[in-house]
Every structure is written in C-alpha cells, then in structure tokens.
Amino acid sequence: MSRFFDYKAPLLGAIVVAILSFKYASFLGSLEELQEFIKSFVDFGSLCFGVLLTFFGIVIQSSSETIRRMKRRKKTFNRFIVYNRNIIIFSLVLTVCAYILGNLNFWKITTYSITEFVISIFIGAFVYFLYGLLYLLLIFFNLLHQHEN
C-alpha cells in the first residue's frame, strides 16, 4: 500500500464522482430525495464518528499483547493512526455539513446550478469518506495479519 492509495486515489475518485454526479444530476433523483439523502447521512456520519473515535481510543490506550505487537510494526501502525485520525475528522466535518445542507432552504435556488453543484460536492465527499473507511479497515486487517505471522 502506497501513498497513492492513501491520499491520491480517494481524492481522484471523489473528484471523478463529483464531476459525473454534476453532469448527470438529473439521473440522481429529485431534489427532495437528494435532500433527504443528505439529511439521513447525519445519523450515519454520527455513528461512524462515534465508532471510529472509540476504536481509536481503544487502540491508542490499550496495553494488550495484540496491540503491543501491532505497535512494534511502527510504519504500518503510524499510518493506521494518522489515517484513522483523518477519517474521524473528515466524518465530523461531513456530518456537520450534511446537517447544515439538509436543513437549509437553498434547494429552491435554481440559478447557476448551485443546487446540483452542492449535491455533487457532497456526493464526491461521501465517496471519499467511504473509501477512507474501507481503506482504514484494510490497514487494520493488514496489521492483524502481520501480528498473526
């Protein structure tokens, strides 16, 4: 796993998805459905934030044999900690943005495709977040696999 998969791949994927969702915004559904999707992300984002923060605290503070062996793999463990911290912060920011966007009435503004632009940015950020979650799990399972060997 390299820096490309850590930083560039999720950003590239998010940009591509944001551009495609802006270009094909009419296929995504009505504005009311998209606003409900963004509102519903608040629950999911809060849950992910809480679980990731708890997981982060357990891994940092634990003194079990498994965690100590993981900490001996300094490079992978440090990458795991930094990536976990970044995803926690990103989940908090995305959840706050979803709460604000879900409760604003900017949906009725039709000039200059502002609504489609905001929705496409949110969908791109959502893809970035999902990639981050999956990649964080891969790093964690890689640490566990190294521990078993």
Coordinates of N, CA and C in Angstrom, one line a residue:
M1 N 0.8 -1.2 0.0 CA 0.0 0.0 0.0 C 0.9 1.2 0.0
S2 N 0.6 2.1 -0.9 CA 1.5 3.3 -1.0 C 0.8 4.6 -0.8
R3 N 1.5 5.6 -0.9 CA 0.9 7.0 -0.7 C -0.2 7.2 -1.7
F4 N -0.1 6.6 -2.9 CA -1.1 6.8 -3.9 C -2.5 6.4 -3.4
F5 N -2.5 5.2 -2.8 CA -3.8 4.7 -2.2 C -4.2 5.4 -1.0
D6 N -3.2 6.0 -0.3 CA -3.5 6.7 1.0 C -4.2 8.0 0.7
Y7 N -3.6 8.8 -0.3 CA -4.1 10.1 -0.4 C -4.6 10.5 -1.8
K8 N -4.0 10.0 -2.9 CA -4.4 10.5 -4.2 C -5.6 9.7 -4.8
A9 N -5.6 8.4 -4.5 CA -6.8 7.6 -5.1 C -8.1 8.1 -4.5
P10 N -8.3 8.3 -3.2 CA -9.6 8.7 -2.8 C -9.9 10.1 -3.3
L11 N -9.0 11.0 -3.4 CA -9.2 12.3 -3.9 C -9.6 12.3 -5.4
L12 N -8.9 11.5 -6.1 CA -9.2 11.3 -7.6 C -10.6 10.7 -7.8
G13 N -10.9 9.7 -7.0 CA -12.2 9.1 -7.1 C -13.3 10.0 -6.7
A14 N -13.1 10.8 -5.7 CA -14.1 11.8 -5.2 C -14.3 12.9 -6.3
I15 N -13.3 13.3 -6.9 CA -13.4 14.3 -8.0 C -14.1 13.8 -9.2
V16 N -13.8 12.6 -9.6 CA -14.5 12.0 -10.7 C -15.9 11.8 -10.5
V17 N -16.3 11.2 -9.3 CA -17.7 11.0 -8.9 C -18.4 12.4 -8.8
A18 N -17.8 13.4 -8.3 CA -18.4 14.7 -8.2 C -18.7 15.3 -9.6
I19 N -17.8 15.1 -10.5 CA -18.0 15.7 -11.8 C -19.1 14.9 -12.5
L20 N -19.0 13.6 -12.4 CA -20.1 12.7 -13.0 C -21.5 13.0 -12.4
S21 N -21.5 13.2 -11.1 CA -22.8 13.5 -10.5 C -23.3 14.9 -10.9
F22 N -22.4 15.8 -11.1 CA -22.9 17.1 -11.6 C -23.4 17.0 -13.0
K23 N -22.7 16.3 -13.8 CA -23.0 16.2 -15.2 C -24.4 15.4 -15.4
Y24 N -24.6 14.4 -14.6 CA -25.8 13.6 -14.7 C -26.7 13.8 -13.5
A25 N -26.8 15.0 -13.0 CA -27.6 15.3 -11.8 C -29.1 14.9 -12.0
S26 N -29.6 15.0 -13.2 CA -31.0 14.7 -13.4 C -31.3 13.2 -13.2
F27 N -30.3 12.3 -13.3 CA -30.5 10.9 -13.1 C -30.4 10.5 -11.7
L28 N -29.9 11.4 -10.8 CA -29.8 11.0 -9.4 C -31.1 11.0 -8.6
G29 N -32.1 11.7 -9.1 CA -33.4 11.7 -8.4 C -33.8 13.2 -8.3
S30 N -35.0 13.3 -7.6 CA -35.5 14.7 -7.4 C -34.7 15.4 -6.3
L31 N -34.8 16.7 -6.3 CA -34.1 17.5 -5.2 C -34.6 17.1 -3.8
E32 N -35.8 16.8 -3.7 CA -36.3 16.4 -2.4 C -35.7 15.1 -1.9
E33 N -35.6 14.1 -2.8 CA -35.0 12.9 -2.5 C -33.5 13.0 -2.1
L34 N -32.8 13.9 -2.8 CA -31.4 14.2 -2.5 C -31.2 14.9 -1.2
Q35 N -32.2 15.8 -0.9 CA -32.1 16.5 0.4 C -32.4 15.5 1.5
E36 N -33.3 14.5 1.3 CA -33.5 13.5 2.4 C -32.3 12.6 2.5
F37 N -31.6 12.3 1.4 CA -30.4 11.5 1.5 C -29.3 12.2 2.3
I38 N -29.2 13.5 2.1 CA -28.2 14.3 2.8 C -28.6 14.4 4.3
K39 N -29.9 14.5 4.6 CA -30.3 14.6 6.0 C -30.1 13.2 6.6
S40 N -30.3 12.2 5.9 CA -30.1 10.8 6.5 C -28.6 10.5 6.8
F41 N -27.7 11.2 6.1 CA -26.3 11.0 6.3 C -25.9 11.4 7.7
V42 N -26.6 12.3 8.3 CA -26.3 12.8 9.7 C -26.3 11.7 10.7
D43 N -27.2 10.8 10.6 CA -27.3 9.6 11.5 C -26.1 8.7 11.2
F44 N -25.8 8.4 10.0 CA -24.8 7.5 9.6 C -23.4 8.1 10.0
G45 N -23.2 9.4 9.7 CA -22.0 10.1 10.0 C -21.7 10.2 11.5
S46 N -22.7 10.4 12.3 CA -22.6 10.5 13.7 C -22.2 9.1 14.3
L47 N -22.8 8.1 13.7 CA -22.5 6.7 14.2 C -21.0 6.4 13.8
C48 N -20.6 6.7 12.6 CA -19.3 6.4 12.2 C -18.3 7.2 13.0
F49 N -18.6 8.4 13.3 CA -17.7 9.3 14.1 C -17.5 8.6 15.5
G50 N -18.6 8.3 16.1 CA -18.5 7.7 17.5 C -17.8 6.4 17.5
V51 N -18.1 5.5 16.5 CA -17.4 4.2 16.5 C -15.9 4.3 16.2
L52 N -15.6 5.2 15.3 CA -14.1 5.4 14.9 C -13.4 6.0 16.1
L53 N -14.0 7.0 16.7 CA -13.4 7.6 17.9 C -13.1 6.7 19.0
T54 N -14.1 5.8 19.3 CA -14.0 4.8 20.3 C -12.9 3.8 20.0
F55 N -12.9 3.4 18.7 CA -11.9 2.4 18.3 C -10.5 3.0 18.4
F56 N -10.4 4.3 18.0 CA -9.1 5.0 18.1 C -8.6 5.1 19.5
G57 N -9.5 5.4 20.4 CA -9.1 5.5 21.8 C -8.7 4.1 22.4
I58 N -9.4 3.1 22.0 CA -9.1 1.7 22.5 C -7.7 1.3 22.0
V59 N -7.4 1.5 20.7 CA -6.2 1.1 20.1 C -5.0 1.9 20.7
I60 N -5.2 3.2 20.9 CA -4.1 4.0 21.5 C -3.8 3.7 23.0
Q61 N -4.9 3.5 23.8 CA -4.7 3.3 25.2 C -4.5 1.8 25.6
S62 N -4.8 0.9 24.7 CA -4.7 -0.5 25.1 C -3.3 -1.0 25.4
S63 N -3.2 -1.9 26.3 CA -1.8 -2.4 26.6 C -1.9 -4.0 26.4
S64 N -2.8 -4.4 25.6 CA -2.9 -5.9 25.4 C -1.8 -6.3 24.5
E65 N -1.5 -7.6 24.5 CA -0.4 -8.2 23.8 C -0.6 -8.0 22.3
T66 N -1.9 -8.1 21.8 CA -2.1 -7.8 20.4 C -1.8 -6.4 20.0
I67 N -2.2 -5.4 20.7 CA -1.9 -4.0 20.4 C -0.4 -3.8 20.5
R68 N 0.2 -4.3 21.5 CA 1.7 -4.1 21.6 C 2.4 -4.7 20.4
R69 N 2.0 -5.8 20.0 CA 2.6 -6.4 18.8 C 2.4 -5.5 17.5
M70 N 1.2 -5.0 17.5 CA 0.8 -4.1 16.4 C 1.7 -2.8 16.4
K71 N 1.9 -2.3 17.6 CA 2.7 -1.1 17.8 C 4.2 -1.3 17.4
R72 N 4.6 -2.5 17.5 CA 6.0 -2.8 17.1 C 6.2 -2.6 15.6
R73 N 5.2 -2.8 14.8 CA 5.2 -2.5 13.4 C 5.0 -1.0 13.2
K74 N 6.0 -0.3 13.4 CA 5.9 1.2 13.6 C 5.3 1.9 12.3
K75 N 5.8 1.5 11.2 CA 5.4 2.2 9.9 C 3.9 2.0 9.7
T76 N 3.5 0.7 9.7 CA 2.1 0.4 9.4 C 1.2 1.0 10.5
F77 N 1.6 0.8 11.7 CA 0.8 1.3 12.9 C 0.7 2.8 12.8
N78 N 1.8 3.5 12.5 CA 1.7 5.0 12.5 C 0.8 5.4 11.3
R79 N 0.9 4.7 10.2 CA 0.0 5.1 9.1 C -1.5 4.8 9.4
F80 N -1.7 3.7 10.2 CA -3.1 3.4 10.7 C -3.6 4.5 11.6
I81 N -2.8 5.0 12.5 CA -3.2 6.0 13.4 C -3.5 7.4 12.7
V82 N -2.6 7.7 11.8 CA -2.8 9.0 11.1 C -4.0 8.9 10.2
Y83 N -4.2 7.8 9.5 CA -5.4 7.7 8.6 C -6.7 7.6 9.4
N84 N -6.6 7.0 10.6 CA -7.8 6.9 11.5 C -8.2 8.3 12.0
R85 N -7.2 9.1 12.4 CA -7.4 10.4 12.8 C -8.0 11.3 11.7
N86 N -7.5 11.1 10.5 CA -8.0 11.9 9.4 C -9.5 11.6 9.0
I87 N -9.8 10.3 9.1 CA -11.1 9.9 8.8 C -12.1 10.3 9.9
I88 N -11.7 10.3 11.1 CA -12.5 10.8 12.2 C -12.8 12.3 12.0
I89 N -11.8 13.1 11.7 CA -12.1 14.5 11.5 C -12.9 14.7 10.3
F90 N -12.7 14.0 9.2 CA -13.5 14.1 8.0 C -14.9 13.7 8.2
S91 N -15.2 12.6 9.0 CA -16.5 12.2 9.3 C -17.3 13.3 10.1
L92 N -16.6 13.9 11.0 CA -17.2 15.0 11.8 C -17.6 16.2 10.9
V93 N -16.6 16.6 10.0 CA -16.9 17.7 9.1 C -18.0 17.4 8.2
L94 N -18.0 16.2 7.6 CA -19.0 15.8 6.6 C -20.4 15.7 7.3
T95 N -20.4 15.3 8.5 CA -21.7 15.2 9.3 C -22.3 16.6 9.6
V96 N -21.4 17.5 10.0 CA -21.9 18.9 10.2 C -22.4 19.5 8.9
C97 N -21.6 19.3 7.8 CA -22.1 19.8 6.6 C -23.4 19.2 6.1
A98 N -23.6 17.9 6.3 CA -24.8 17.3 6.0 C -26.0 17.8 6.8
Y99 N -25.7 18.1 8.1 CA -26.8 18.7 8.9 C -27.2 20.1 8.4
I100 N -26.2 20.9 8.1 CA -26.4 22.2 7.6 C -27.1 22.2 6.3
L101 N -26.6 21.4 5.3 CA -27.2 21.3 4.0 C -28.6 20.7 4.0
G102 N -28.8 19.7 4.9 CA -30.1 19.1 4.9 C -31.2 20.0 5.5
N103 N -30.8 21.0 6.3 CA -31.8 21.8 6.9 C -31.9 23.2 6.3
L104 N -31.1 23.5 5.3 CA -31.2 24.8 4.6 C -32.2 24.8 3.5
N105 N -32.7 25.9 3.1 CA -33.6 26.0 2.0 C -33.0 26.5 0.8
F106 N -31.8 26.2 0.5 CA -31.1 26.7 -0.7 C -31.6 25.8 -1.9
W107 N -32.4 24.8 -1.7 CA -32.8 23.9 -2.7 C -33.7 24.6 -3.7
K108 N -34.3 25.6 -3.3 CA -35.2 26.3 -4.2 C -34.5 27.3 -5.1
I109 N -33.2 27.6 -4.9 CA -32.5 28.4 -5.8 C -32.1 27.7 -7.0
T110 N -32.5 28.2 -8.2 CA -32.3 27.5 -9.4 C -31.3 28.1 -10.3
T111 N -30.8 29.3 -9.9 CA -29.8 30.0 -10.8 C -28.5 29.3 -10.7
Y112 N -27.8 29.3 -11.9 CA -26.4 28.8 -12.0 C -26.2 27.4 -11.5
S113 N -27.1 26.6 -11.4 CA -27.0 25.2 -11.0 C -26.3 25.0 -9.6
I114 N -26.6 25.9 -8.7 CA -26.0 25.9 -7.3 C -26.4 24.6 -6.6
T115 N -27.6 24.2 -6.7 CA -28.1 23.0 -6.0 C -27.3 21.8 -6.6
E116 N -27.3 21.6 -7.9 CA -26.6 20.5 -8.4 C -25.1 20.5 -8.1
F117 N -24.5 21.7 -8.0 CA -23.1 21.8 -7.7 C -22.8 21.3 -6.2
V118 N -23.7 21.8 -5.3 CA -23.5 21.4 -3.9 C -23.8 19.9 -3.7
I119 N -24.8 19.4 -4.3 CA -25.1 18.0 -4.2 C -23.9 17.1 -4.8
S120 N -23.3 17.5 -5.9 CA -22.2 16.8 -6.5 C -21.0 16.8 -5.6
I121 N -20.7 18.0 -4.9 CA -19.6 18.0 -4.0 C -19.9 17.1 -2.8
F122 N -21.1 17.1 -2.3 CA -21.4 16.2 -1.2 C -21.3 14.8 -1.6
I123 N -21.7 14.4 -2.7 CA -21.6 13.0 -3.2 C -20.2 12.6 -3.3
G124 N -19.3 13.5 -3.9 CA -17.9 13.2 -4.0 C -17.3 13.1 -2.6
A125 N -17.6 13.9 -1.7 CA -17.1 13.8 -0.3 C -17.6 12.5 0.3
F126 N -18.8 12.1 0.0 CA -19.3 10.8 0.6 C -18.5 9.7 0.0
V127 N -18.2 9.7 -1.2 CA -17.3 8.6 -1.8 C -15.9 8.6 -1.2
Y128 N -15.4 9.8 -1.0 CA -14.1 9.9 -0.3 C -14.2 9.3 1.1
F129 N -15.2 9.5 1.8 CA -15.4 9.0 3.2 C -15.6 7.5 3.1
L130 N -16.3 7.0 2.2 CA -16.5 5.5 2.1 C -15.2 4.8 1.8
Y131 N -14.4 5.4 0.9 CA -13.1 4.9 0.5 C -12.2 4.9 1.8
G132 N -12.2 6.0 2.5 CA -11.4 6.1 3.7 C -11.8 5.0 4.7
L133 N -13.1 4.8 4.9 CA -13.5 3.7 5.9 C -13.0 2.3 5.4
L134 N -13.2 2.0 4.2 CA -12.7 0.7 3.7 C -11.2 0.6 3.7
Y135 N -10.5 1.6 3.4 CA -9.1 1.6 3.4 C -8.5 1.5 4.8
L136 N -9.2 2.1 5.8 CA -8.8 2.0 7.2 C -9.0 0.6 7.7
L137 N -10.1 -0.1 7.2 CA -10.3 -1.5 7.6 C -9.2 -2.4 7.0
L138 N -8.8 -2.1 5.8 CA -7.7 -2.8 5.1 C -6.4 -2.7 5.9
I139 N -6.1 -1.5 6.3 CA -4.8 -1.3 7.1 C -4.9 -2.0 8.4
F140 N -6.1 -2.0 9.0 CA -6.2 -2.7 10.3 C -6.1 -4.2 10.1
F141 N -6.7 -4.7 9.1 CA -6.6 -6.2 8.9 C -5.2 -6.6 8.5
N142 N -4.5 -5.7 7.8 CA -3.1 -5.9 7.5 C -2.2 -5.9 8.7
L143 N -2.5 -5.1 9.7 CA -1.8 -5.1 11.0 C -2.1 -6.4 11.7
L144 N -3.4 -6.8 11.7 CA -3.7 -8.1 12.4 C -3.0 -9.3 11.7
H145 N -3.0 -9.2 10.4 CA -2.4 -10.3 9.7 C -0.9 -10.4 10.0
Q146 N -0.2 -9.2 10.0 CA 1.2 -9.2 10.4 C 1.4 -9.7 11.8
H147 N 0.4 -9.4 12.7 CA 0.5 -9.9 14.0 C 0.5 -11.4 14.1
E148 N -0.4 -12.0 13.3 CA -0.5 -13.5 13.3 C 0.7 -14.2 12.8
N149 N 1.4 -13.5 11.9 CA 2.6 -14.2 11.2 C 3.8 -14.0 12.0

